[in-house]
Coordinates of C-alpha atoms and ligand atoms in Angstrom, one line a residue:
A1 CA 33.5 -22.0 -27.1
K2 CA 32.9 -19.3 -29.6
R3 CA 29.6 -20.8 -30.7
R4 CA 28.4 -21.2 -27.1
G5 CA 29.2 -17.6 -26.4
G6 CA 27.3 -16.6 -29.6
N7 CA 24.2 -18.6 -28.5
R8 CA 24.3 -17.1 -25.1
A9 CA 24.3 -13.6 -26.6
Y10 CA 21.4 -14.6 -28.8
A11 CA 19.5 -16.0 -25.8
Y12 CA 20.1 -12.7 -24.0
D13 CA 18.8 -10.6 -26.9
A14 CA 15.8 -12.8 -27.2
A15 CA 15.0 -12.5 -23.5
M16 CA 15.4 -8.7 -23.7
E17 CA 13.1 -8.6 -26.6
A18 CA 10.5 -10.8 -24.9
A19 CA 10.6 -8.6 -21.8
A20 CA 10.2 -5.4 -23.9
N21 CA 7.2 -7.0 -25.8
R22 CA 5.7 -8.1 -22.5
K23 CA 5.9 -4.5 -21.2
L24 CA 4.3 -3.1 -24.3
E25 CA 1.5 -5.7 -24.0
I26 CA 0.9 -4.7 -20.4
E27 CA 0.9 -1.1 -21.3
S28 CA -1.7 -1.3 -24.0
G29 CA -3.8 -3.6 -21.9
L30 CA -3.7 -1.2 -19.0
R31 CA -4.8 1.7 -21.2
K32 CA -8.0 -0.1 -21.9
A33 CA -8.4 -1.6 -18.4
I34 CA -10.2 1.3 -16.7
E35 CA -12.7 1.9 -19.5
R36 CA -13.4 -1.8 -19.8
G37 CA -14.0 -2.2 -16.1
E38 CA -11.2 -4.7 -15.6
L39 CA -9.8 -3.0 -12.5
D40 CA -11.1 -3.7 -9.1
V41 CA -10.1 -2.8 -5.6
H42 CA -9.6 -5.3 -2.8
Y43 CA -9.5 -4.4 0.9
Q44 CA -7.3 -5.8 3.6
P45 CA -8.3 -5.2 7.3
Q46 CA -6.1 -3.3 9.7
V47 CA -6.8 -4.3 13.3
E48 CA -6.1 -2.2 16.4
L49 CA -4.2 -4.3 18.9
K50 CA -5.5 -2.7 22.1
S51 CA -9.2 -3.1 21.2
G52 CA -9.1 -5.9 18.7
A53 CA -11.3 -3.7 16.5
L54 CA -11.2 -3.5 12.7
V55 CA -10.3 0.1 12.3
G56 CA -8.9 0.4 8.8
A57 CA -8.6 -1.1 5.4
E58 CA -5.8 -0.9 2.8
A59 CA -7.1 -0.5 -0.7
L60 CA -5.1 -2.7 -3.2
V61 CA -5.8 -2.6 -6.9
R62 CA -6.5 -5.8 -8.8
W63 CA -6.4 -6.2 -12.6
K64 CA -8.3 -9.1 -14.2
H65 CA -7.1 -9.3 -17.8
P66 CA -9.8 -10.8 -20.0
V67 CA -7.4 -13.5 -21.4
Q68 CA -4.6 -13.7 -18.9
G69 CA -6.6 -13.6 -15.7
Y70 CA -5.3 -11.8 -12.7
V71 CA -2.1 -9.9 -13.4
P72 CA -0.1 -9.4 -10.1
P73 CA 0.4 -5.7 -9.0
S74 CA 4.2 -6.5 -8.9
V75 CA 4.0 -6.9 -12.6
F76 CA 1.7 -4.1 -13.8
I77 CA 2.3 -1.4 -11.1
P78 CA 6.0 -0.8 -12.3
V79 CA 4.8 -0.5 -15.9
A80 CA 2.0 1.8 -14.8
E81 CA 4.6 4.0 -13.0
E82 CA 7.0 4.0 -15.9
T83 CA 4.4 5.0 -18.4
G84 CA 2.6 7.5 -16.2
L85 CA -0.6 5.4 -16.3
I86 CA -0.4 5.2 -12.5
K87 CA -1.9 8.7 -12.4
P88 CA -5.3 7.9 -13.8
I89 CA -5.2 4.4 -12.2
G90 CA -4.3 5.9 -8.8
E91 CA -7.0 8.4 -9.0
W92 CA -9.5 5.7 -9.9
V93 CA -8.4 3.6 -6.9
L94 CA -8.7 6.7 -4.7
R95 CA -12.2 7.5 -5.8
S96 CA -13.3 3.8 -5.5
A97 CA -11.9 3.5 -2.0
C98 CA -13.4 6.8 -0.8
M99 CA -16.8 5.9 -2.3
Q100 CA -16.6 2.4 -0.7
A101 CA -15.7 3.8 2.7
K102 CA -18.6 6.2 2.5
A103 CA -21.0 3.4 1.4
W104 CA -20.0 1.3 4.4
Q105 CA -20.7 4.3 6.7
A106 CA -24.1 4.8 5.1
A107 CA -24.9 1.1 5.6
G108 CA -24.4 1.7 9.4
Y109 CA -21.0 0.2 10.1
E110 CA -18.6 1.9 12.4
P111 CA -16.5 4.3 10.3
I112 CA -13.1 2.9 9.3
T113 CA -10.1 4.6 7.7
V114 CA -9.2 3.6 4.1
S115 CA -5.5 3.7 3.2
V116 CA -4.7 4.3 -0.4
N117 CA -1.2 3.8 -1.9
L118 CA 0.2 6.9 -3.6
S119 CA 2.9 6.3 -6.2
N120 CA 5.7 8.8 -6.2
R121 CA 4.8 9.7 -9.8
Q122 CA 1.5 11.1 -8.5
F123 CA 3.5 13.9 -6.8
E124 CA 4.3 15.2 -10.2
E125 CA 0.7 16.3 -10.6
Q126 CA 0.5 20.0 -10.1
H127 CA -2.8 19.9 -8.2
L128 CA -2.5 16.7 -6.2
P129 CA -4.1 18.2 -3.0
E130 CA -6.9 19.8 -5.0
T131 CA -7.6 16.5 -6.8
V132 CA -7.7 14.6 -3.5
G133 CA -9.9 17.3 -2.0
A134 CA -12.3 17.1 -4.9
V135 CA -12.6 13.3 -4.7
L136 CA -13.3 13.6 -0.9
S137 CA -16.1 16.1 -1.4
E138 CA -17.5 14.2 -4.4
C139 CA -17.7 11.1 -2.2
G140 CA -18.9 13.0 0.9
L141 CA -16.1 11.3 2.9
E142 CA -14.7 13.1 5.9
P143 CA -10.9 13.6 5.4
N144 CA -10.0 11.9 8.7
Y145 CA -11.2 8.6 7.2
L146 CA -8.6 8.8 4.4
E147 CA -4.9 8.0 4.7
L148 CA -2.4 8.0 1.9
E149 CA 0.6 5.6 2.0
I150 CA 3.8 6.9 0.4
T151 CA 7.2 5.3 -0.1
E152 CA 10.6 6.9 -0.2
S153 CA 12.5 6.8 -3.4
M154 CA 15.8 8.1 -4.7
A155 CA 13.9 9.8 -7.6
M156 CA 11.8 11.8 -5.3
D157 CA 12.0 15.6 -5.4
V158 CA 12.0 16.1 -1.7
T159 CA 11.1 19.8 -1.6
R160 CA 8.2 19.3 -3.9
T161 CA 7.1 16.2 -2.0
I162 CA 7.1 18.1 1.3
Q163 CA 5.0 20.9 -0.3
A164 CA 2.5 18.4 -1.7
L165 CA 2.3 16.6 1.7
Q166 CA 1.7 19.8 3.5
G167 CA -1.2 20.6 1.1
L168 CA -2.6 17.1 1.7
K169 CA -2.3 17.5 5.5
K170 CA -4.2 20.7 5.3
L171 CA -7.1 18.8 3.9
G172 CA -7.2 16.8 7.2
I173 CA -6.1 13.4 5.8
G174 CA -3.5 11.1 7.3
I175 CA -0.1 10.3 5.8
G176 CA 1.7 7.0 6.3
I177 CA 5.2 5.9 5.2
D178 CA 4.9 2.5 3.6
D179 CA 7.6 -0.3 3.6
F180 CA 9.4 1.6 6.4
G181 CA 13.0 0.6 6.9
T182 CA 13.6 -0.5 3.3
G183 CA 14.2 3.0 1.8
Y184 CA 17.5 4.8 1.6
S185 CA 17.0 7.6 4.1
S186 CA 14.0 6.7 6.2
L187 CA 15.2 8.4 9.4
S188 CA 15.8 11.8 7.9
Y189 CA 12.4 11.7 6.2
L190 CA 10.7 11.1 9.6
K191 CA 11.8 14.5 10.6
R192 CA 11.1 16.3 7.4
F193 CA 7.8 14.8 6.2
P194 CA 4.6 15.7 8.0
I195 CA 3.5 12.1 8.6
D196 CA 1.2 10.4 11.1
K197 CA 2.0 6.7 10.7
I198 CA 4.7 4.3 9.8
K199 CA 4.2 0.8 8.4
I200 CA 6.9 -1.7 9.3
D201 CA 7.9 -3.5 6.1
Q202 CA 6.9 -7.1 6.0
S203 CA 10.4 -8.3 5.5
F204 CA 11.2 -7.3 9.1
V205 CA 7.9 -8.8 10.4
R206 CA 8.8 -12.1 8.6
D207 CA 12.0 -12.1 10.6
I208 CA 10.0 -12.6 13.8
A209 CA 10.3 -16.3 13.3
N210 CA 11.9 -17.0 16.6
A211 CA 10.8 -14.2 19.0
N212 CA 13.5 -15.3 21.5
D213 CA 16.3 -14.4 19.1
D214 CA 17.2 -10.8 19.6
N215 CA 18.7 -10.6 16.1
D216 CA 15.4 -11.3 14.5
T217 CA 13.4 -8.8 16.5
A218 CA 15.8 -5.9 17.0
I219 CA 14.7 -3.9 14.0
V220 CA 11.0 -4.3 14.7
S221 CA 11.5 -3.3 18.3
A222 CA 13.6 -0.3 17.2
I223 CA 11.0 0.9 14.7
I224 CA 8.3 0.7 17.3
A225 CA 10.4 2.6 19.8
I226 CA 11.1 5.4 17.2
A227 CA 7.5 5.7 16.4
R228 CA 6.6 6.0 20.1
H229 CA 9.2 8.7 20.6
L230 CA 8.0 10.7 17.6
Q231 CA 4.3 10.1 18.6
L232 CA 3.6 8.4 15.3
K233 CA 1.2 5.5 15.0
V234 CA 2.9 2.2 13.9
V235 CA 1.4 -0.6 11.8
A236 CA 3.1 -4.0 11.2
E237 CA 2.2 -5.5 7.9
G238 CA 2.6 -9.1 6.7
V239 CA 1.6 -10.5 10.1
E240 CA 1.0 -14.2 9.4
T241 CA 1.7 -16.2 12.5
Q242 CA 0.6 -16.4 16.2
E243 CA 4.2 -16.0 17.2
Q244 CA 4.4 -12.7 15.3
F245 CA 1.1 -11.6 16.7
D246 CA 2.2 -12.3 20.3
Y247 CA 5.5 -10.6 19.8
L248 CA 3.9 -7.4 18.4
R249 CA 1.4 -7.4 21.2
R250 CA 4.2 -7.5 23.8
E251 CA 5.9 -4.7 22.0
Q252 CA 2.7 -2.7 21.9
C253 CA 2.5 -2.1 18.2
D254 CA -0.6 0.0 17.5
M255 CA -2.0 -1.8 14.5
L256 CA -1.6 -5.1 12.6
Q257 CA -2.3 -6.2 9.0
G258 CA -1.7 -9.5 7.4
Y259 CA -2.9 -13.0 6.5
Y260 CA -3.2 -13.8 10.2
F261 CA -6.5 -11.8 10.0
S262 CA -7.3 -11.8 6.3
P263 CA -5.8 -11.5 2.9
P264 CA -7.1 -8.5 0.8
V265 CA -10.7 -9.4 -0.3
P266 CA -13.3 -7.9 -2.6
A267 CA -15.6 -5.3 -1.1
D268 CA -18.5 -7.7 -0.5
R269 CA -16.4 -10.1 1.5
F270 CA -14.8 -7.2 3.4
E271 CA -18.3 -6.2 4.4
R272 CA -18.7 -9.6 6.0
L273 CA -15.6 -8.9 8.1
L274 CA -17.1 -5.6 9.2
R275 CA -20.2 -7.6 10.4
E276 CA -18.1 -10.2 12.2
Y277 CA -16.0 -7.6 14.0
G278 CA -19.3 -5.9 14.8
S279 CA -20.2 -2.2 14.7
R280 CA -20.7 -0.2 17.8
Ligands
C2E301 P1 2.2 -2.8 -0.4 O1 1.6 -1.5 -0.5 O2 3.3 -3.0 0.5 O3 1.0 -3.8 -0.1 C1 1.1 -4.9 0.8 C2 1.2 -6.2 -0.1 O4 1.4 -7.3 0.8 C3 -0.1 -6.5 -0.9 O5 0.4 -7.2 -2.1 C4 -0.7 -7.6 0.1 O6 -1.6 -8.5 -0.6 C5 0.5 -8.3 0.6 N1 0.2 -8.9 1.9 C6 -0.7 -8.5 2.9 N2 -0.7 -9.3 4.0 C7 0.3 -10.2 3.7 C8 0.9 -11.3 4.5 O7 0.5 -11.6 5.6 N3 1.9 -12.0 3.9 C9 2.4 -11.7 2.7 N4 3.4 -12.4 2.2 N5 1.9 -10.7 1.9 C10 0.9 -9.9 2.4 P2 -0.3 -6.8 -3.5 O8 -1.7 -6.5 -3.4 O9 0.2 -7.8 -4.4 O10 0.5 -5.4 -3.8 C11 1.8 -5.4 -4.0 C12 2.3 -3.9 -4.1 O11 1.7 -3.3 -5.3 C13 1.9 -3.1 -3.0 O12 2.7 -3.3 -1.9 C14 2.0 -1.7 -3.6 O13 3.3 -1.3 -3.5 C15 1.6 -1.9 -5.0 N6 0.1 -1.6 -5.1 C16 -1.0 -2.3 -5.0 N7 -2.1 -1.6 -5.2 C17 -1.7 -0.4 -5.5 C18 -2.4 0.9 -5.9 O14 -3.6 1.0 -5.9 N8 -1.6 2.0 -6.1 C19 -0.2 1.9 -6.1 N9 0.5 3.0 -6.4 N10 0.4 0.8 -5.8 C20 -0.3 -0.3 -5.5
CA302 CA1 0.8 -0.1 1.1
CA303 CA1 4.0 -2.1 2.4
CA304 CA1 5.7 -2.4 -1.3

């Protein structure tokens, strides 16, 4: 028994060490990724239910490692956040998305709103609103076509976050709360943060498997009702099935996003979607 315990402890140490090495490897790879052009932005359509129009795109970063191929965001974003690399990466994604949105406008497509994910660590930057404002004017994009998606976290300095959000709002951009319902104090944030939109987390949308079962749909319905009362726009993400689509239409959710319409795709393929949905 003693030997077995010893082996288990050894296996544990080895696993810890492997994880630490993997983290270091990701970190050093990420440091080079921007300059080497290994990062790319994919876009996922957001569709307005009432009109069926493609009205927005969420920008999602992709990293193609020269040897390992695509590294999932769930693997490298946490490392980027821990090391602070999310700041230059986040700014690069923001600039890319704003430039792309402007380029689509210039090509004659009906303007859409780009949503860019903002890591909590980016709130540490002293001049976040100034940085975002500079990117907008550099790209020539009107601020109402940019939205930032934020998530709540325990680590967040609430007073500072509210200040930064107010600065961002003054620019004229939109603010959305991502993964709504999964945080630890979503409801109080709705009152305190100057936000325009909430995104229902995909875990709740996934629960709409049997739309006749009240237990599966209660949370989604409640979030939509809260949004309506507070006059916030509401987006459901992770919409995959006809059943989910039908349910969300009955509940009059404002916007939908998910594989039901399209996965996130490279900019050239997104342009094809813009053509299919037609421009006014
Ligand atoms: P998120 O912001 O909640 O993004 C939505 C995720 O759900 C994306 O995963 C998207 O590909 C996936 N998704 C979209 N539709 C469906 C669907 O119908 N079914 C399912 N099962 N999944 C769907 P992705 O691109 O792997 O990103 C994962 C997370 O990584 C994001 O979650 C976000 O938290 C983070 N992330 C991605 N790009 C960025 C970025 O540029 N900056 C920051 N700070 N975080 C990012
Ligand atoms: Ca998001
Ligand atoms: Ca989300
Ligand atoms: Ca998420």
